[in-house]
mmCIF file of C-alpha atoms in Angstrom:
data_model
loop_
_atom_site.group_PDB
_atom_site.id
_atom_site.type_symbol
_atom_site.label_atom_id
_atom_site.label_comp_id
_atom_site.label_asym_id
_atom_site.label_seq_id
_atom_site.Cartn_x
_atom_site.Cartn_y
_atom_site.Cartn_z
ATOM 1 C CA MET C 17 104.552 158.943 210.337
ATOM 2 C CA THR C 18 105.272 162.411 209.401
ATOM 3 C CA ARG C 19 103.587 165.001 207.445
ATOM 4 C CA LEU C 20 105.295 164.493 204.708
ATOM 5 C CA ARG C 21 104.720 161.051 204.104
ATOM 6 C CA LYS C 22 101.194 161.479 204.828
ATOM 7 C CA THR C 23 100.810 164.263 202.188
ATOM 8 C CA LEU C 24 103.539 161.954 200.081
ATOM 9 C CA ALA C 25 100.563 158.925 200.546
ATOM 10 C CA ALA C 26 97.732 160.757 200.260
ATOM 11 C CA ALA C 27 99.323 161.969 196.978
ATOM 12 C CA LEU C 28 99.923 158.856 195.199
ATOM 13 C CA ALA C 29 96.821 156.826 196.866
ATOM 14 C CA PRO C 30 94.783 157.162 194.001
ATOM 15 C CA LEU C 31 97.459 155.849 192.010
ATOM 16 C CA ALA C 32 96.754 152.620 193.206
ATOM 17 C CA ALA C 33 93.990 150.894 192.081
ATOM 18 C CA ILE C 34 96.217 151.426 188.334
ATOM 19 C CA LEU C 35 99.773 151.074 188.565
ATOM 20 C CA PRO C 36 101.157 147.359 188.263
ATOM 21 C CA ALA C 37 102.549 145.174 191.833
ATOM 22 C CA ALA C 38 106.388 145.432 192.072
ATOM 23 C CA ALA C 39 106.127 142.172 190.634
ATOM 24 C CA GLU C 40 104.727 142.756 187.617
ATOM 25 C CA THR C 41 107.198 145.582 186.744
ATOM 26 C CA PRO C 42 110.559 145.010 184.516
ATOM 27 C CA LEU C 43 113.017 145.670 186.021
ATOM 28 C CA VAL C 44 116.128 147.815 183.885
ATOM 29 C CA PRO C 45 118.452 144.839 182.907
ATOM 30 C CA TYR C 46 122.048 144.924 183.944
ATOM 31 C CA GLU C 47 125.474 142.553 184.603
ATOM 32 C CA VAL C 48 126.361 141.687 188.172
ATOM 33 C CA LEU C 49 130.052 142.321 187.748
ATOM 34 C CA ALA C 50 131.236 141.791 191.468
ATOM 35 C CA ARG C 51 130.134 142.103 194.952
ATOM 36 C CA PRO C 52 132.135 143.828 197.224
ATOM 37 C CA ALA C 53 130.362 143.177 200.378
ATOM 38 C CA GLU C 54 126.857 142.200 201.577
ATOM 39 C CA ASN C 55 123.967 143.890 200.019
ATOM 40 C CA VAL C 56 126.132 145.553 197.863
ATOM 41 C CA GLU C 57 126.833 144.745 193.933
ATOM 42 C CA ILE C 58 128.770 146.342 191.007
ATOM 43 C CA ARG C 59 126.764 146.631 187.786
ATOM 44 C CA ARG C 60 127.168 147.296 184.418
ATOM 45 C CA TYR C 61 124.394 148.576 182.989
ATOM 46 C CA GLY C 62 124.108 148.901 178.982
ATOM 47 C CA PRO C 63 122.729 152.511 177.201
ATOM 48 C CA ARG C 64 119.306 153.807 178.948
ATOM 49 C CA LEU C 65 116.911 155.599 177.592
ATOM 50 C CA VAL C 66 115.148 158.056 180.597
ATOM 51 C CA ALA C 67 112.242 160.437 181.126
ATOM 52 C CA GLU C 68 112.698 162.531 183.528
ATOM 53 C CA THR C 69 111.481 165.427 185.336
ATOM 54 C CA GLN C 70 112.423 167.747 187.923
ATOM 55 C CA ALA C 71 110.024 169.540 191.028
ATOM 56 C CA ASP C 72 110.058 170.579 194.287
ATOM 57 C CA GLY C 73 108.364 167.394 195.872
ATOM 58 C CA SER C 74 108.333 163.885 194.899
ATOM 59 C CA GLY C 75 104.817 163.597 194.385
ATOM 60 C CA ASP C 76 104.718 166.051 191.759
ATOM 61 C CA ALA C 77 107.787 164.381 189.921
ATOM 62 C CA PHE C 78 105.615 161.349 190.032
ATOM 63 C CA ARG C 79 102.337 162.032 189.197
ATOM 64 C CA ARG C 80 104.126 164.464 185.977
ATOM 65 C CA LEU C 81 106.018 161.503 185.163
ATOM 66 C CA PHE C 82 103.205 159.158 185.428
ATOM 67 C CA ARG C 83 100.883 161.319 182.798
ATOM 68 C CA TYR C 84 103.644 160.725 180.654
ATOM 69 C CA ILE C 85 103.719 156.798 180.108
ATOM 70 C CA ASP C 86 99.676 156.559 180.988
ATOM 71 C CA GLY C 87 98.748 158.104 177.957
ATOM 72 C CA ALA C 88 99.606 162.076 177.923
ATOM 73 C CA ASN C 89 101.708 161.260 174.624
ATOM 74 C CA GLN C 90 101.890 161.317 171.347
ATOM 75 C CA ALA C 91 102.383 157.869 169.187
ATOM 76 C CA GLY C 92 105.803 157.830 167.493
ATOM 77 C CA GLY C 93 105.639 154.863 165.572
ATOM 78 C CA GLU C 94 104.381 151.572 166.693
ATOM 79 C CA ILE C 95 105.866 151.296 170.482
ATOM 80 C CA ALA C 96 104.874 148.300 172.650
ATOM 81 C CA MET C 97 102.115 148.772 175.596
ATOM 82 C CA THR C 98 105.292 147.950 178.352
ATOM 83 C CA ALA C 99 106.870 151.305 176.923
ATOM 84 C CA PRO C 100 106.882 154.505 178.026
ATOM 85 C CA VAL C 101 105.857 157.100 175.614
ATOM 86 C CA GLU C 102 105.362 161.137 175.846
ATOM 87 C CA THR C 103 103.155 163.290 174.006
ATOM 88 C CA SER C 104 103.278 166.633 171.596
ATOM 89 C CA PRO C 105 100.560 168.811 171.547
ATOM 90 C CA ALA C 106 99.163 167.177 167.957
ATOM 91 C CA GLU C 107 95.308 166.524 168.257
ATOM 92 C CA SER C 108 95.605 163.863 165.519
ATOM 93 C CA ALA C 109 98.265 161.824 167.240
ATOM 94 C CA PRO C 110 96.487 158.500 168.974
ATOM 95 C CA SER C 111 97.617 158.365 172.757
ATOM 96 C CA GLN C 112 99.179 155.127 174.439
ATOM 97 C CA LYS C 113 99.615 153.286 177.844
ATOM 98 C CA ILE C 114 102.553 152.279 178.741
ATOM 99 C CA ALA C 115 103.921 149.588 181.950
ATOM 100 C CA MET C 116 106.645 151.046 184.256
ATOM 101 C CA THR C 117 110.063 150.025 184.141
ATOM 102 C CA ALA C 118 112.005 149.871 187.758
ATOM 103 C CA PRO C 119 113.463 151.367 189.876
ATOM 104 C CA VAL C 120 112.410 154.945 189.677
ATOM 105 C CA GLU C 121 115.862 157.191 190.471
ATOM 106 C CA THR C 122 115.906 160.244 192.000
ATOM 107 C CA SER C 123 118.048 163.178 192.942
ATOM 108 C CA SER C 124 118.158 166.117 195.039
ATOM 109 C CA SER C 125 120.260 169.177 194.639
ATOM 110 C CA GLY C 126 118.821 172.237 196.985
ATOM 111 C CA ASP C 127 114.795 171.895 197.342
ATOM 112 C CA ARG C 128 114.673 170.822 194.097
ATOM 113 C CA MET C 129 114.167 167.241 192.760
ATOM 114 C CA THR C 130 114.994 164.731 189.507
ATOM 115 C CA MET C 131 112.962 161.936 189.237
ATOM 116 C CA ARG C 132 113.704 159.749 186.313
ATOM 117 C CA PHE C 133 111.817 156.961 184.830
ATOM 118 C CA PHE C 134 113.457 154.173 183.188
ATOM 119 C CA LEU C 135 111.856 153.622 179.802
ATOM 120 C CA PRO C 136 111.993 150.085 178.514
ATOM 121 C CA GLU C 137 114.745 148.155 176.498
ATOM 122 C CA GLY C 138 114.925 148.879 172.837
ATOM 123 C CA MET C 139 113.349 152.011 173.218
ATOM 124 C CA THR C 140 115.403 154.598 171.812
ATOM 125 C CA LEU C 141 115.049 158.912 171.511
ATOM 126 C CA GLU C 142 113.906 158.687 167.739
ATOM 127 C CA ASP C 143 111.363 156.643 168.272
ATOM 128 C CA ALA C 144 109.885 157.775 171.475
ATOM 129 C CA PRO C 145 107.133 159.781 171.363
ATOM 130 C CA ARG C 146 108.147 164.024 172.502
ATOM 131 C CA PRO C 147 106.518 165.047 175.162
ATOM 132 C CA THR C 148 103.631 167.151 175.554
ATOM 133 C CA ASP C 149 104.228 168.559 178.838
ATOM 134 C CA PRO C 150 107.560 170.823 178.262
ATOM 135 C CA ALA C 151 108.772 169.772 182.290
ATOM 136 C CA VAL C 152 109.091 165.733 180.958
ATOM 137 C CA ALA C 153 112.120 165.194 179.015
ATOM 138 C CA LEU C 154 114.238 162.195 177.231
ATOM 139 C CA ARG C 155 117.533 161.447 177.684
ATOM 140 C CA GLU C 156 119.611 158.636 176.928
ATOM 141 C CA ILE C 157 121.994 157.677 179.175
ATOM 142 C CA ALA C 158 125.316 155.832 178.096
ATOM 143 C CA PRO C 159 126.506 152.358 179.055
ATOM 144 C CA ARG C 160 128.256 153.008 182.523
ATOM 145 C CA THR C 161 129.506 150.866 185.596
ATOM 146 C CA GLU C 162 127.262 151.444 188.870
ATOM 147 C CA ALA C 163 127.776 149.853 192.169
ATOM 148 C CA ALA C 164 124.176 149.810 193.987
ATOM 149 C CA LEU C 165 123.862 149.074 197.824
ATOM 150 C CA THR C 166 120.298 147.463 198.478
ATOM 151 C CA PHE C 167 118.104 147.572 201.961
ATOM 152 C CA SER C 168 114.623 147.143 202.744
ATOM 153 C CA GLY C 169 112.284 150.247 204.301
ATOM 154 C CA TYR C 170 110.413 152.701 203.565
ATOM 155 C CA TYR C 171 112.443 155.812 202.647
ATOM 156 C CA PHE C 172 112.261 159.803 200.839
ATOM 157 C CA VAL C 173 115.748 160.708 199.011
ATOM 158 C CA SER C 174 116.736 162.476 202.265
ATOM 159 C CA GLY C 175 116.744 159.714 204.605
ATOM 160 C CA ALA C 176 117.858 157.300 201.657
ATOM 161 C CA LEU C 177 120.733 158.901 201.160
ATOM 162 C CA GLU C 178 121.771 158.895 205.056
ATOM 163 C CA ARG C 179 122.793 155.129 204.007
ATOM 164 C CA ALA C 180 125.514 156.588 200.917
ATOM 165 C CA PRO C 181 128.139 155.682 203.781
ATOM 166 C CA GLU C 182 127.391 152.511 203.533
ATOM 167 C CA LEU C 183 127.569 152.072 200.144
ATOM 168 C CA ARG C 184 131.398 154.256 199.913
ATOM 169 C CA GLU C 185 132.834 152.644 203.000
ATOM 170 C CA ALA C 186 132.045 149.112 201.285
ATOM 171 C CA LEU C 187 134.147 149.962 197.870
ATOM 172 C CA ALA C 188 137.121 151.269 199.746
ATOM 173 C CA ASN C 189 140.190 148.732 199.307
ATOM 174 C CA SER C 190 137.754 147.101 196.531
ATOM 175 C CA GLY C 191 139.030 147.853 193.693
ATOM 176 C CA TRP C 192 136.414 150.058 192.431
ATOM 177 C CA THR C 193 136.450 153.837 192.645
ATOM 178 C CA PRO C 194 133.076 155.661 193.005
ATOM 179 C CA SER C 195 132.825 159.096 191.178
ATOM 180 C CA GLY C 196 129.780 161.381 190.340
ATOM 181 C CA GLU C 197 126.883 161.981 192.738
ATOM 182 C CA VAL C 198 125.177 159.166 194.850
ATOM 183 C CA THR C 199 121.312 158.945 193.542
ATOM 184 C CA THR C 200 118.711 156.714 194.589
ATOM 185 C CA TYR C 201 116.579 153.992 192.863
ATOM 186 C CA PHE C 202 113.076 152.953 194.212
ATOM 187 C CA TYR C 203 111.727 149.753 193.103
ATOM 188 C CA ASP C 204 108.076 149.626 194.820
ATOM 189 C CA PRO C 205 104.849 151.148 194.786
ATOM 190 C CA PRO C 206 104.139 153.320 198.159
ATOM 191 C CA TRP C 207 101.845 150.995 199.462
ATOM 192 C CA THR C 208 104.167 148.138 199.703
ATOM 193 C CA LEU C 209 105.316 147.054 203.077
ATOM 194 C CA PRO C 210 108.155 148.530 204.151
ATOM 195 C CA TRP C 211 110.402 145.183 204.776
ATOM 196 C CA ASN C 212 109.286 144.288 201.019
ATOM 197 C CA ARG C 213 110.378 147.346 199.447
ATOM 198 C CA ARG C 214 113.235 147.330 197.483
ATOM 199 C CA ASN C 215 115.792 150.789 197.731
ATOM 200 C CA GLU C 216 118.634 151.561 196.756
ATOM 201 C CA VAL C 217 121.584 154.010 197.005
ATOM 202 C CA VAL C 218 123.241 154.375 193.531
ATOM 203 C CA VAL C 219 127.024 156.167 192.353
ATOM 204 C CA GLU C 220 129.221 155.406 189.366
ATOM 205 C CA VAL C 221 132.381 153.497 189.149
ATOM 206 C CA ALA C 222 135.197 152.782 187.700
ATOM 207 C CA PRO C 223 138.092 150.242 188.254
ATOM 208 C CA THR C 224 140.279 151.338 190.217
ATOM 209 C CA PRO C 225 143.977 152.297 188.717
ATOM 210 C CA SER C 226 147.245 149.669 189.960
ATOM 211 C CA GLY C 227 150.150 150.873 191.369
#
């Protein structure tokens, strides 16, 4: 185990007693449009609301977002226990705990990392509570089509992104053209055994123009 992995594991270990098991975590819904290769799916996602943050490491980003869904929030109307919320400084506003949904999306640029928690289906920018932490932002992602390569094992972002060429190779001559940067989806708590983990590299795609 590398020093970085040990550091992250130690930082996230206290969350083991309070985070839901992977099997209990609701998944972001999507429709499978095609399977151009083994372990590769073309998916259509509807609109998604995310809480996102930038940090110098995944541990800091994860803890910041987890505090948001765990009650560091201002209630903005009725919010189901399965919905994440963000807090505002108003002392009179009650806080709520919100269940996580999977996956967690992570991308990196230089030394900075962007991490997103997907909020429960049905939550909107209008009814989601505002964050108290200015480093946490809410953002709506428009409906889009993505290609995802799924694999097991224990990966950090840099290692997972090394699988990106496999995804791009699978898309060659598949009728789908990738656009934008490849990102990563992680579905499991950090203590999940490597062979039971679900990881993905993902890229937005569009049908390849004919002719």
